[in-house]
């Protein structure tokens, strides 16, 4: 089993000051413990490595997204302001800004250094996905309106550019390509679409047979990973989205992601386990038990030393990819640390 570090992600907390070298954050993180059963983690997002380490943001059903130190899981603060489920969260590369999408019919932009809400962007229905572009210039949103919106982060006072009827049903995910002009989206219609932000017609459409639970673009931009039913499908955007590999699983895959060097995939699903596979051969490296509910999101850290998994059991777990080595809170002993 992988050595892992666990914290209660969205079922308890307290007020504290967490010091970073650049500034002190003081954000309230009081949770209603009666929400434990329903406050499961829906989405997680790692920042790039910054001068202050790297950071992990999590979205959850209690409506209180959190920011943590990525290498240790130490809680930094809670972004309070939404009045509904927070379905999605996105960090910019330096982890100084975050965007969230919620069931309260809004997307919000946050200063993650001060914890302040900078802007609230009203929508007419649930916002299921938000994505900051790699250069932090554009925020894309999608949700139950079937509309994709592009907001200029420097001109938030003007109306966003919109694509109406982007899918024949709610938009489930929006994910930026490494090319700032290209955006991927998925919908309840089981379609994956590639959009050029300069046009209102999809440049490419891929139809899948099962519901799409997750879409992930590797850091290099070399691989596009999609969870659909009991399959994890890997395409190559650089070679006209050619099929690279496919995992045919005995469980429903809810989330999958590549490690930074694009050699492995981590997968979580409805059987409560977390798996690692070789990307090209699909060989199963290991499976790890620790969660007590379906795993809704998995992501690798930017250095590849750990990966995070968020579950319906109300916890987020950090797993070492090379257990036994000193890293973060781990002291080089193969034990589990509960925070």
mmCIF file of C-alpha atoms in Angstrom, residues 8-332:
data_model
loop_
_atom_site.group_PDB
_atom_site.id
_atom_site.type_symbol
_atom_site.label_atom_id
_atom_site.label_comp_id
_atom_site.label_asym_id
_atom_site.label_seq_id
_atom_site.Cartn_x
_atom_site.Cartn_y
_atom_site.Cartn_z
ATOM 1 C CA UNK A 8 -10.672 15.847 6.995
ATOM 2 C CA UNK A 9 -11.273 17.891 3.891
ATOM 3 C CA UNK A 10 -14.757 19.332 4.446
ATOM 4 C CA UNK A 11 -16.197 18.275 7.758
ATOM 5 C CA UNK A 12 -14.520 20.314 10.453
ATOM 6 C CA UNK A 13 -12.145 23.185 11.001
ATOM 7 C CA UNK A 14 -11.130 26.143 13.067
ATOM 8 C CA UNK A 15 -9.831 29.656 12.655
ATOM 9 C CA UNK A 16 -6.099 30.041 12.380
ATOM 10 C CA UNK A 17 -3.388 32.128 10.780
ATOM 11 C CA UNK A 18 -1.258 30.257 8.254
ATOM 12 C CA UNK A 19 1.922 32.155 7.401
ATOM 13 C CA UNK A 20 3.365 32.216 3.913
ATOM 14 C CA UNK A 21 6.543 34.062 3.144
ATOM 15 C CA UNK A 22 4.748 36.508 0.875
ATOM 16 C CA UNK A 23 1.792 37.358 3.126
ATOM 17 C CA UNK A 24 -0.297 36.124 6.044
ATOM 18 C CA UNK A 25 -3.689 34.606 5.306
ATOM 19 C CA UNK A 26 -6.488 34.725 7.833
ATOM 20 C CA UNK A 27 -9.536 32.940 6.448
ATOM 21 C CA UNK A 28 -12.368 31.441 8.458
ATOM 22 C CA UNK A 29 -12.705 27.682 8.067
ATOM 23 C CA UNK A 30 -15.544 26.825 10.431
ATOM 24 C CA UNK A 31 -17.641 23.950 9.085
ATOM 25 C CA UNK A 32 -20.949 22.595 10.196
ATOM 26 C CA UNK A 33 -20.043 19.063 11.235
ATOM 27 C CA UNK A 34 -23.593 17.908 10.544
ATOM 28 C CA UNK A 35 -22.731 18.168 6.846
ATOM 29 C CA UNK A 36 -20.115 15.430 6.954
ATOM 30 C CA UNK A 37 -22.221 12.855 5.161
ATOM 31 C CA UNK A 38 -23.039 15.097 2.219
ATOM 32 C CA UNK A 39 -19.969 17.324 2.098
ATOM 33 C CA UNK A 40 -17.856 15.114 -0.105
ATOM 34 C CA UNK A 41 -15.017 16.352 -2.267
ATOM 35 C CA UNK A 42 -16.044 16.820 -5.897
ATOM 36 C CA UNK A 43 -12.994 18.353 -7.505
ATOM 37 C CA UNK A 44 -9.345 19.063 -6.707
ATOM 38 C CA UNK A 45 -6.733 21.192 -8.425
ATOM 39 C CA UNK A 46 -2.977 21.563 -7.892
ATOM 40 C CA UNK A 47 -1.115 24.764 -8.689
ATOM 41 C CA UNK A 48 2.304 24.819 -10.296
ATOM 42 C CA UNK A 49 5.369 24.880 -8.042
ATOM 43 C CA UNK A 50 5.776 28.424 -6.689
ATOM 44 C CA UNK A 51 8.431 30.087 -4.473
ATOM 45 C CA UNK A 52 6.123 29.185 -1.550
ATOM 46 C CA UNK A 53 5.819 25.467 -2.475
ATOM 47 C CA UNK A 54 2.723 24.336 -4.371
ATOM 48 C CA UNK A 55 -0.938 24.385 -3.402
ATOM 49 C CA UNK A 56 -4.027 22.203 -3.551
ATOM 50 C CA UNK A 57 -7.555 23.548 -3.871
ATOM 51 C CA UNK A 58 -10.645 21.420 -3.323
ATOM 52 C CA UNK A 59 -14.320 21.926 -4.173
ATOM 53 C CA UNK A 60 -17.062 20.292 -2.175
ATOM 54 C CA UNK A 61 -20.756 19.894 -1.518
ATOM 55 C CA UNK A 62 -20.673 21.967 1.666
ATOM 56 C CA UNK A 63 -20.108 25.060 -0.486
ATOM 57 C CA UNK A 64 -16.789 25.927 1.164
ATOM 58 C CA UNK A 65 -13.789 25.379 -1.120
ATOM 59 C CA UNK A 66 -10.435 25.060 0.638
ATOM 60 C CA UNK A 67 -6.820 25.898 -0.092
ATOM 61 C CA UNK A 68 -4.046 23.736 1.355
ATOM 62 C CA UNK A 69 -0.305 23.377 1.124
ATOM 63 C CA UNK A 70 0.063 20.693 -1.499
ATOM 64 C CA UNK A 71 3.059 18.813 -0.129
ATOM 65 C CA UNK A 72 1.666 18.397 3.400
ATOM 66 C CA UNK A 73 -2.069 18.974 3.263
ATOM 67 C CA UNK A 74 -1.755 21.765 5.843
ATOM 68 C CA UNK A 75 -4.900 23.847 5.774
ATOM 69 C CA UNK A 76 -4.411 27.446 4.690
ATOM 70 C CA UNK A 77 -7.972 28.692 4.489
ATOM 71 C CA UNK A 78 -11.534 28.429 3.263
ATOM 72 C CA UNK A 79 -13.072 30.623 0.573
ATOM 73 C CA UNK A 80 -16.458 31.562 2.016
ATOM 74 C CA UNK A 81 -19.227 33.204 0.042
ATOM 75 C CA UNK A 82 -21.081 30.613 -2.018
ATOM 76 C CA UNK A 83 -24.580 29.583 -0.961
ATOM 77 C CA UNK A 84 -24.640 26.263 -2.766
ATOM 78 C CA UNK A 85 -22.571 23.274 -3.794
ATOM 79 C CA UNK A 86 -19.193 24.237 -5.251
ATOM 80 C CA UNK A 87 -18.813 21.975 -8.274
ATOM 81 C CA UNK A 88 -15.496 23.170 -9.631
ATOM 82 C CA UNK A 89 -12.372 25.115 -8.725
ATOM 83 C CA UNK A 90 -9.408 26.357 -10.756
ATOM 84 C CA UNK A 91 -6.117 27.926 -9.640
ATOM 85 C CA UNK A 92 -3.783 30.041 -11.698
ATOM 86 C CA UNK A 93 -0.201 28.812 -12.006
ATOM 87 C CA UNK A 94 1.127 31.015 -9.198
ATOM 88 C CA UNK A 95 -1.803 30.120 -6.901
ATOM 89 C CA UNK A 96 -2.618 33.800 -6.321
ATOM 90 C CA UNK A 97 -6.072 33.598 -7.931
ATOM 91 C CA UNK A 98 -8.825 30.997 -7.842
ATOM 92 C CA UNK A 99 -12.129 30.637 -9.661
ATOM 93 C CA UNK A 100 -15.090 28.615 -8.411
ATOM 94 C CA UNK A 101 -18.381 27.487 -9.942
ATOM 95 C CA UNK A 102 -21.422 26.776 -7.807
ATOM 96 C CA UNK A 103 -24.975 25.565 -7.548
ATOM 97 C CA UNK A 104 -25.935 29.063 -6.373
ATOM 98 C CA UNK A 105 -25.926 30.152 -10.042
ATOM 99 C CA UNK A 106 -22.629 32.007 -9.847
ATOM 100 C CA UNK A 107 -18.919 31.816 -10.519
ATOM 101 C CA UNK A 108 -16.555 33.693 -8.236
ATOM 102 C CA UNK A 109 -12.967 34.900 -8.524
ATOM 103 C CA UNK A 110 -10.836 34.969 -5.379
ATOM 104 C CA UNK A 111 -7.585 36.453 -4.150
ATOM 105 C CA UNK A 112 -6.067 33.353 -2.519
ATOM 106 C CA UNK A 113 -3.399 35.374 -0.697
ATOM 107 C CA UNK A 114 -5.891 37.491 1.258
ATOM 108 C CA UNK A 115 -8.880 35.152 0.955
ATOM 109 C CA UNK A 116 -11.022 37.982 -0.431
ATOM 110 C CA UNK A 117 -13.755 37.490 -2.999
ATOM 111 C CA UNK A 118 -12.809 39.728 -5.932
ATOM 112 C CA UNK A 119 -15.757 39.262 -8.275
ATOM 113 C CA UNK A 120 -19.063 37.415 -8.433
ATOM 114 C CA UNK A 121 -20.215 36.494 -11.948
ATOM 115 C CA UNK A 122 -23.971 35.756 -11.986
ATOM 116 C CA UNK A 123 -25.327 32.959 -14.181
ATOM 117 C CA UNK A 124 -28.894 31.810 -14.795
ATOM 118 C CA UNK A 125 -28.350 28.216 -13.709
ATOM 119 C CA UNK A 126 -25.876 25.906 -11.965
ATOM 120 C CA UNK A 127 -22.213 26.454 -12.899
ATOM 121 C CA UNK A 128 -20.647 23.004 -13.185
ATOM 122 C CA UNK A 129 -17.148 23.871 -14.393
ATOM 123 C CA UNK A 130 -14.681 26.762 -14.368
ATOM 124 C CA UNK A 131 -11.237 26.960 -15.944
ATOM 125 C CA UNK A 132 -8.609 29.693 -15.872
ATOM 126 C CA UNK A 133 -6.462 29.786 -18.991
ATOM 127 C CA UNK A 134 -2.765 29.016 -18.587
ATOM 128 C CA UNK A 135 -1.897 32.689 -18.949
ATOM 129 C CA UNK A 136 -4.691 33.648 -16.483
ATOM 130 C CA UNK A 137 -6.207 36.000 -19.051
ATOM 131 C CA UNK A 138 -9.513 34.193 -19.696
ATOM 132 C CA UNK A 139 -11.952 32.410 -17.395
ATOM 133 C CA UNK A 140 -14.220 29.853 -19.065
ATOM 134 C CA UNK A 141 -17.425 28.646 -17.407
ATOM 135 C CA UNK A 142 -19.993 26.014 -18.302
ATOM 136 C CA UNK A 143 -23.054 24.488 -16.681
ATOM 137 C CA UNK A 144 -26.739 23.722 -16.861
ATOM 138 C CA UNK A 145 -27.512 26.673 -19.154
ATOM 139 C CA UNK A 146 -25.749 24.788 -21.985
ATOM 140 C CA UNK A 147 -23.682 27.936 -22.489
ATOM 141 C CA UNK A 148 -19.904 28.353 -22.473
ATOM 142 C CA UNK A 149 -18.789 31.818 -21.374
ATOM 143 C CA UNK A 150 -15.375 33.421 -21.794
ATOM 144 C CA UNK A 151 -14.574 36.226 -19.348
ATOM 145 C CA UNK A 152 -11.645 38.573 -19.896
ATOM 146 C CA UNK A 153 -9.987 38.684 -16.462
ATOM 147 C CA UNK A 154 -8.874 42.261 -17.122
ATOM 148 C CA UNK A 155 -12.321 43.438 -18.291
ATOM 149 C CA UNK A 156 -14.751 41.679 -15.991
ATOM 150 C CA UNK A 157 -17.149 44.613 -16.179
ATOM 151 C CA UNK A 158 -18.078 43.856 -19.785
ATOM 152 C CA UNK A 159 -20.334 41.067 -21.026
ATOM 153 C CA UNK A 160 -18.541 37.771 -21.683
ATOM 154 C CA UNK A 161 -18.207 36.162 -25.083
ATOM 155 C CA UNK A 162 -20.695 33.267 -25.172
ATOM 156 C CA UNK A 163 -21.353 30.075 -27.077
ATOM 157 C CA UNK A 164 -25.041 29.210 -26.705
ATOM 158 C CA UNK A 165 -26.259 25.610 -27.048
ATOM 159 C CA UNK A 166 -22.682 24.429 -26.739
ATOM 160 C CA UNK A 167 -24.030 20.954 -25.934
ATOM 161 C CA UNK A 168 -27.382 19.230 -26.209
ATOM 162 C CA UNK A 169 -27.696 19.239 -22.447
ATOM 163 C CA UNK A 170 -25.750 20.682 -19.512
ATOM 164 C CA UNK A 171 -22.056 21.425 -19.970
ATOM 165 C CA UNK A 172 -20.152 19.200 -17.527
ATOM 166 C CA UNK A 173 -16.515 20.229 -17.998
ATOM 167 C CA UNK A 174 -14.438 22.989 -19.575
ATOM 168 C CA UNK A 175 -10.665 22.461 -19.851
ATOM 169 C CA UNK A 176 -8.139 24.700 -21.573
ATOM 170 C CA UNK A 177 -5.666 23.367 -24.081
ATOM 171 C CA UNK A 178 -2.036 24.465 -23.828
ATOM 172 C CA UNK A 179 -2.900 26.630 -26.826
ATOM 173 C CA UNK A 180 -4.725 29.624 -25.254
ATOM 174 C CA UNK A 181 -7.089 29.731 -28.233
ATOM 175 C CA UNK A 182 -8.438 26.190 -27.733
ATOM 176 C CA UNK A 183 -10.857 24.860 -25.116
ATOM 177 C CA UNK A 184 -12.275 21.371 -24.524
ATOM 178 C CA UNK A 185 -15.779 20.811 -23.209
ATOM 179 C CA UNK A 186 -17.917 17.794 -22.359
ATOM 180 C CA UNK A 187 -21.657 17.540 -21.905
ATOM 181 C CA UNK A 188 -24.492 15.325 -20.775
ATOM 182 C CA UNK A 189 -24.850 14.532 -24.482
ATOM 183 C CA UNK A 190 -21.675 12.370 -24.160
ATOM 184 C CA UNK A 191 -19.789 14.575 -26.599
ATOM 185 C CA UNK A 192 -16.269 15.952 -26.268
ATOM 186 C CA UNK A 193 -15.857 19.187 -28.183
ATOM 187 C CA UNK A 194 -12.789 21.229 -29.051
ATOM 188 C CA UNK A 195 -13.496 24.941 -29.466
ATOM 189 C CA UNK A 196 -11.489 27.737 -31.011
ATOM 190 C CA UNK A 197 -12.315 30.803 -28.900
ATOM 191 C CA UNK A 198 -12.363 32.911 -32.053
ATOM 192 C CA UNK A 199 -15.270 30.913 -33.479
ATOM 193 C CA UNK A 200 -18.684 29.695 -32.314
ATOM 194 C CA UNK A 201 -18.520 26.328 -34.054
ATOM 195 C CA UNK A 202 -16.689 23.355 -32.567
ATOM 196 C CA UNK A 203 -13.466 22.558 -34.406
ATOM 197 C CA UNK A 204 -13.737 18.876 -33.482
ATOM 198 C CA UNK A 205 -16.399 16.632 -31.938
ATOM 199 C CA UNK A 206 -15.899 13.163 -30.438
ATOM 200 C CA UNK A 207 -18.917 11.046 -29.453
ATOM 201 C CA UNK A 208 -18.620 8.492 -26.654
ATOM 202 C CA UNK A 209 -21.006 5.707 -25.723
ATOM 203 C CA UNK A 210 -21.099 6.313 -21.976
ATOM 204 C CA UNK A 211 -21.487 9.260 -19.639
ATOM 205 C CA UNK A 212 -18.319 11.351 -19.303
ATOM 206 C CA UNK A 213 -17.159 11.722 -15.696
ATOM 207 C CA UNK A 214 -13.838 13.530 -16.127
ATOM 208 C CA UNK A 215 -11.559 15.076 -18.725
ATOM 209 C CA UNK A 216 -7.926 15.940 -18.082
ATOM 210 C CA UNK A 217 -5.179 17.406 -20.255
ATOM 211 C CA UNK A 218 -1.648 16.440 -19.212
ATOM 212 C CA UNK A 219 0.712 19.244 -18.212
ATOM 213 C CA UNK A 220 2.725 18.737 -21.381
ATOM 214 C CA UNK A 221 -0.385 18.876 -23.525
ATOM 215 C CA UNK A 222 0.594 15.543 -25.032
ATOM 216 C CA UNK A 223 -2.311 13.491 -23.681
ATOM 217 C CA UNK A 224 -6.028 14.028 -23.233
ATOM 218 C CA UNK A 225 -7.508 11.629 -20.665
ATOM 219 C CA UNK A 226 -11.260 10.962 -20.529
ATOM 220 C CA UNK A 227 -13.271 8.838 -18.096
ATOM 221 C CA UNK A 228 -16.347 7.385 -19.782
ATOM 222 C CA UNK A 229 -18.254 4.581 -18.098
ATOM 223 C CA UNK A 230 -15.818 1.823 -17.188
ATOM 224 C CA UNK A 231 -13.167 3.069 -19.603
ATOM 225 C CA UNK A 232 -10.291 5.515 -19.346
ATOM 226 C CA UNK A 233 -9.408 6.694 -22.851
ATOM 227 C CA UNK A 234 -6.150 8.443 -23.726
ATOM 228 C CA UNK A 235 -5.857 10.527 -26.889
ATOM 229 C CA UNK A 236 -2.973 12.483 -28.403
ATOM 230 C CA UNK A 237 -4.035 16.066 -29.216
ATOM 231 C CA UNK A 238 -0.752 16.575 -31.060
ATOM 232 C CA UNK A 239 -1.524 13.769 -33.532
ATOM 233 C CA UNK A 240 -5.077 14.721 -34.496
ATOM 234 C CA UNK A 241 -6.396 13.180 -31.263
ATOM 235 C CA UNK A 242 -5.224 9.712 -32.176
ATOM 236 C CA UNK A 243 -6.109 6.969 -29.673
ATOM 237 C CA UNK A 244 -3.031 6.171 -27.556
ATOM 238 C CA UNK A 245 -4.381 3.664 -25.042
ATOM 239 C CA UNK A 246 -7.561 2.527 -23.348
ATOM 240 C CA UNK A 247 -8.149 1.057 -19.920
ATOM 241 C CA UNK A 248 -11.109 -1.343 -19.824
ATOM 242 C CA UNK A 249 -11.984 -1.535 -16.144
ATOM 243 C CA UNK A 250 -14.211 -3.610 -13.885
ATOM 244 C CA UNK A 251 -15.454 -0.487 -12.115
ATOM 245 C CA UNK A 252 -16.850 2.894 -13.142
ATOM 246 C CA UNK A 253 -14.062 5.443 -13.499
ATOM 247 C CA UNK A 254 -14.933 8.840 -12.036
ATOM 248 C CA UNK A 255 -11.565 10.571 -12.448
ATOM 249 C CA UNK A 256 -8.121 10.062 -13.997
ATOM 250 C CA UNK A 257 -4.952 12.095 -14.490
ATOM 251 C CA UNK A 258 -1.379 11.730 -15.787
ATOM 252 C CA UNK A 259 1.773 12.211 -13.748
ATOM 253 C CA UNK A 260 4.034 15.112 -14.839
ATOM 254 C CA UNK A 261 6.291 12.981 -17.042
ATOM 255 C CA UNK A 262 3.318 11.324 -18.781
ATOM 256 C CA UNK A 263 4.284 7.745 -17.893
ATOM 257 C CA UNK A 264 1.521 6.868 -15.422
ATOM 258 C CA UNK A 265 -2.198 7.393 -14.874
ATOM 259 C CA UNK A 266 -3.961 7.517 -11.525
ATOM 260 C CA UNK A 267 -7.642 6.486 -11.509
ATOM 261 C CA UNK A 268 -10.419 6.634 -8.926
ATOM 262 C CA UNK A 269 -13.961 5.360 -9.181
ATOM 263 C CA UNK A 270 -17.006 3.799 -7.595
ATOM 264 C CA UNK A 271 -15.216 0.904 -5.868
ATOM 265 C CA UNK A 272 -13.490 3.188 -3.292
ATOM 266 C CA UNK A 273 -9.968 2.271 -4.484
ATOM 267 C CA UNK A 274 -7.235 4.364 -6.106
ATOM 268 C CA UNK A 275 -5.182 2.782 -8.904
ATOM 269 C CA UNK A 276 -1.988 3.566 -10.768
ATOM 270 C CA UNK A 277 -1.373 2.276 -14.284
ATOM 271 C CA UNK A 278 1.363 2.606 -16.867
ATOM 272 C CA UNK A 279 0.043 5.004 -19.482
ATOM 273 C CA UNK A 280 1.095 3.234 -22.662
ATOM 274 C CA UNK A 281 0.921 -0.428 -21.667
ATOM 275 C CA UNK A 282 -2.044 0.050 -19.233
ATOM 276 C CA UNK A 283 -0.262 -2.319 -16.805
ATOM 277 C CA UNK A 284 -1.644 -1.974 -13.276
ATOM 278 C CA UNK A 285 1.161 -0.805 -10.992
ATOM 279 C CA UNK A 286 -0.856 -0.937 -7.777
ATOM 280 C CA UNK A 287 -4.213 -0.395 -6.146
ATOM 281 C CA UNK A 288 -4.572 1.376 -2.802
ATOM 282 C CA UNK A 289 -7.289 1.189 -0.203
ATOM 283 C CA UNK A 290 -8.077 4.004 2.218
ATOM 284 C CA UNK A 291 -11.342 5.684 1.249
ATOM 285 C CA UNK A 292 -14.744 4.563 2.476
ATOM 286 C CA UNK A 293 -16.714 5.942 -0.431
ATOM 287 C CA UNK A 294 -16.489 6.502 -4.186
ATOM 288 C CA UNK A 295 -13.449 8.500 -5.319
ATOM 289 C CA UNK A 296 -14.610 11.506 -7.329
ATOM 290 C CA UNK A 297 -11.322 13.211 -8.158
ATOM 291 C CA UNK A 298 -7.636 12.284 -8.486
ATOM 292 C CA UNK A 299 -4.729 14.521 -9.489
ATOM 293 C CA UNK A 300 -0.910 14.338 -9.383
ATOM 294 C CA UNK A 301 1.165 17.036 -7.704
ATOM 295 C CA UNK A 302 3.318 19.145 -10.070
ATOM 296 C CA UNK A 303 6.500 17.358 -8.935
ATOM 297 C CA UNK A 304 4.911 13.907 -9.250
ATOM 298 C CA UNK A 305 5.892 12.961 -5.690
ATOM 299 C CA UNK A 306 2.311 12.620 -4.479
ATOM 300 C CA UNK A 307 -1.203 12.460 -5.824
ATOM 301 C CA UNK A 308 -4.438 13.541 -4.194
ATOM 302 C CA UNK A 309 -7.761 11.742 -4.087
ATOM 303 C CA UNK A 310 -11.077 13.240 -2.985
ATOM 304 C CA UNK A 311 -13.949 11.043 -1.942
ATOM 305 C CA UNK A 312 -17.584 10.856 -0.948
ATOM 306 C CA UNK A 313 -16.361 9.821 2.518
ATOM 307 C CA UNK A 314 -15.591 13.488 3.318
ATOM 308 C CA UNK A 315 -11.801 13.204 3.113
ATOM 309 C CA UNK A 316 -9.007 14.129 0.766
ATOM 310 C CA UNK A 317 -5.944 11.886 0.853
ATOM 311 C CA UNK A 318 -2.380 12.471 -0.261
ATOM 312 C CA UNK A 319 -0.533 9.393 -1.487
ATOM 313 C CA UNK A 320 3.216 9.073 -2.025
ATOM 314 C CA UNK A 321 4.287 7.661 -5.360
ATOM 315 C CA UNK A 322 7.536 6.428 -3.786
ATOM 316 C CA UNK A 323 6.576 5.435 -0.220
ATOM 317 C CA UNK A 324 9.210 5.244 2.461
ATOM 318 C CA UNK A 325 11.019 8.428 1.461
ATOM 319 C CA UNK A 326 10.956 11.601 3.532
ATOM 320 C CA UNK A 327 8.646 14.160 1.915
ATOM 321 C CA UNK A 328 6.315 16.760 3.415
ATOM 322 C CA UNK A 329 4.945 15.307 6.634
ATOM 323 C CA UNK A 330 6.329 11.862 5.868
ATOM 324 C CA UNK A 331 9.469 10.999 7.807
ATOM 325 C CA UNK A 332 10.525 8.064 5.685
#
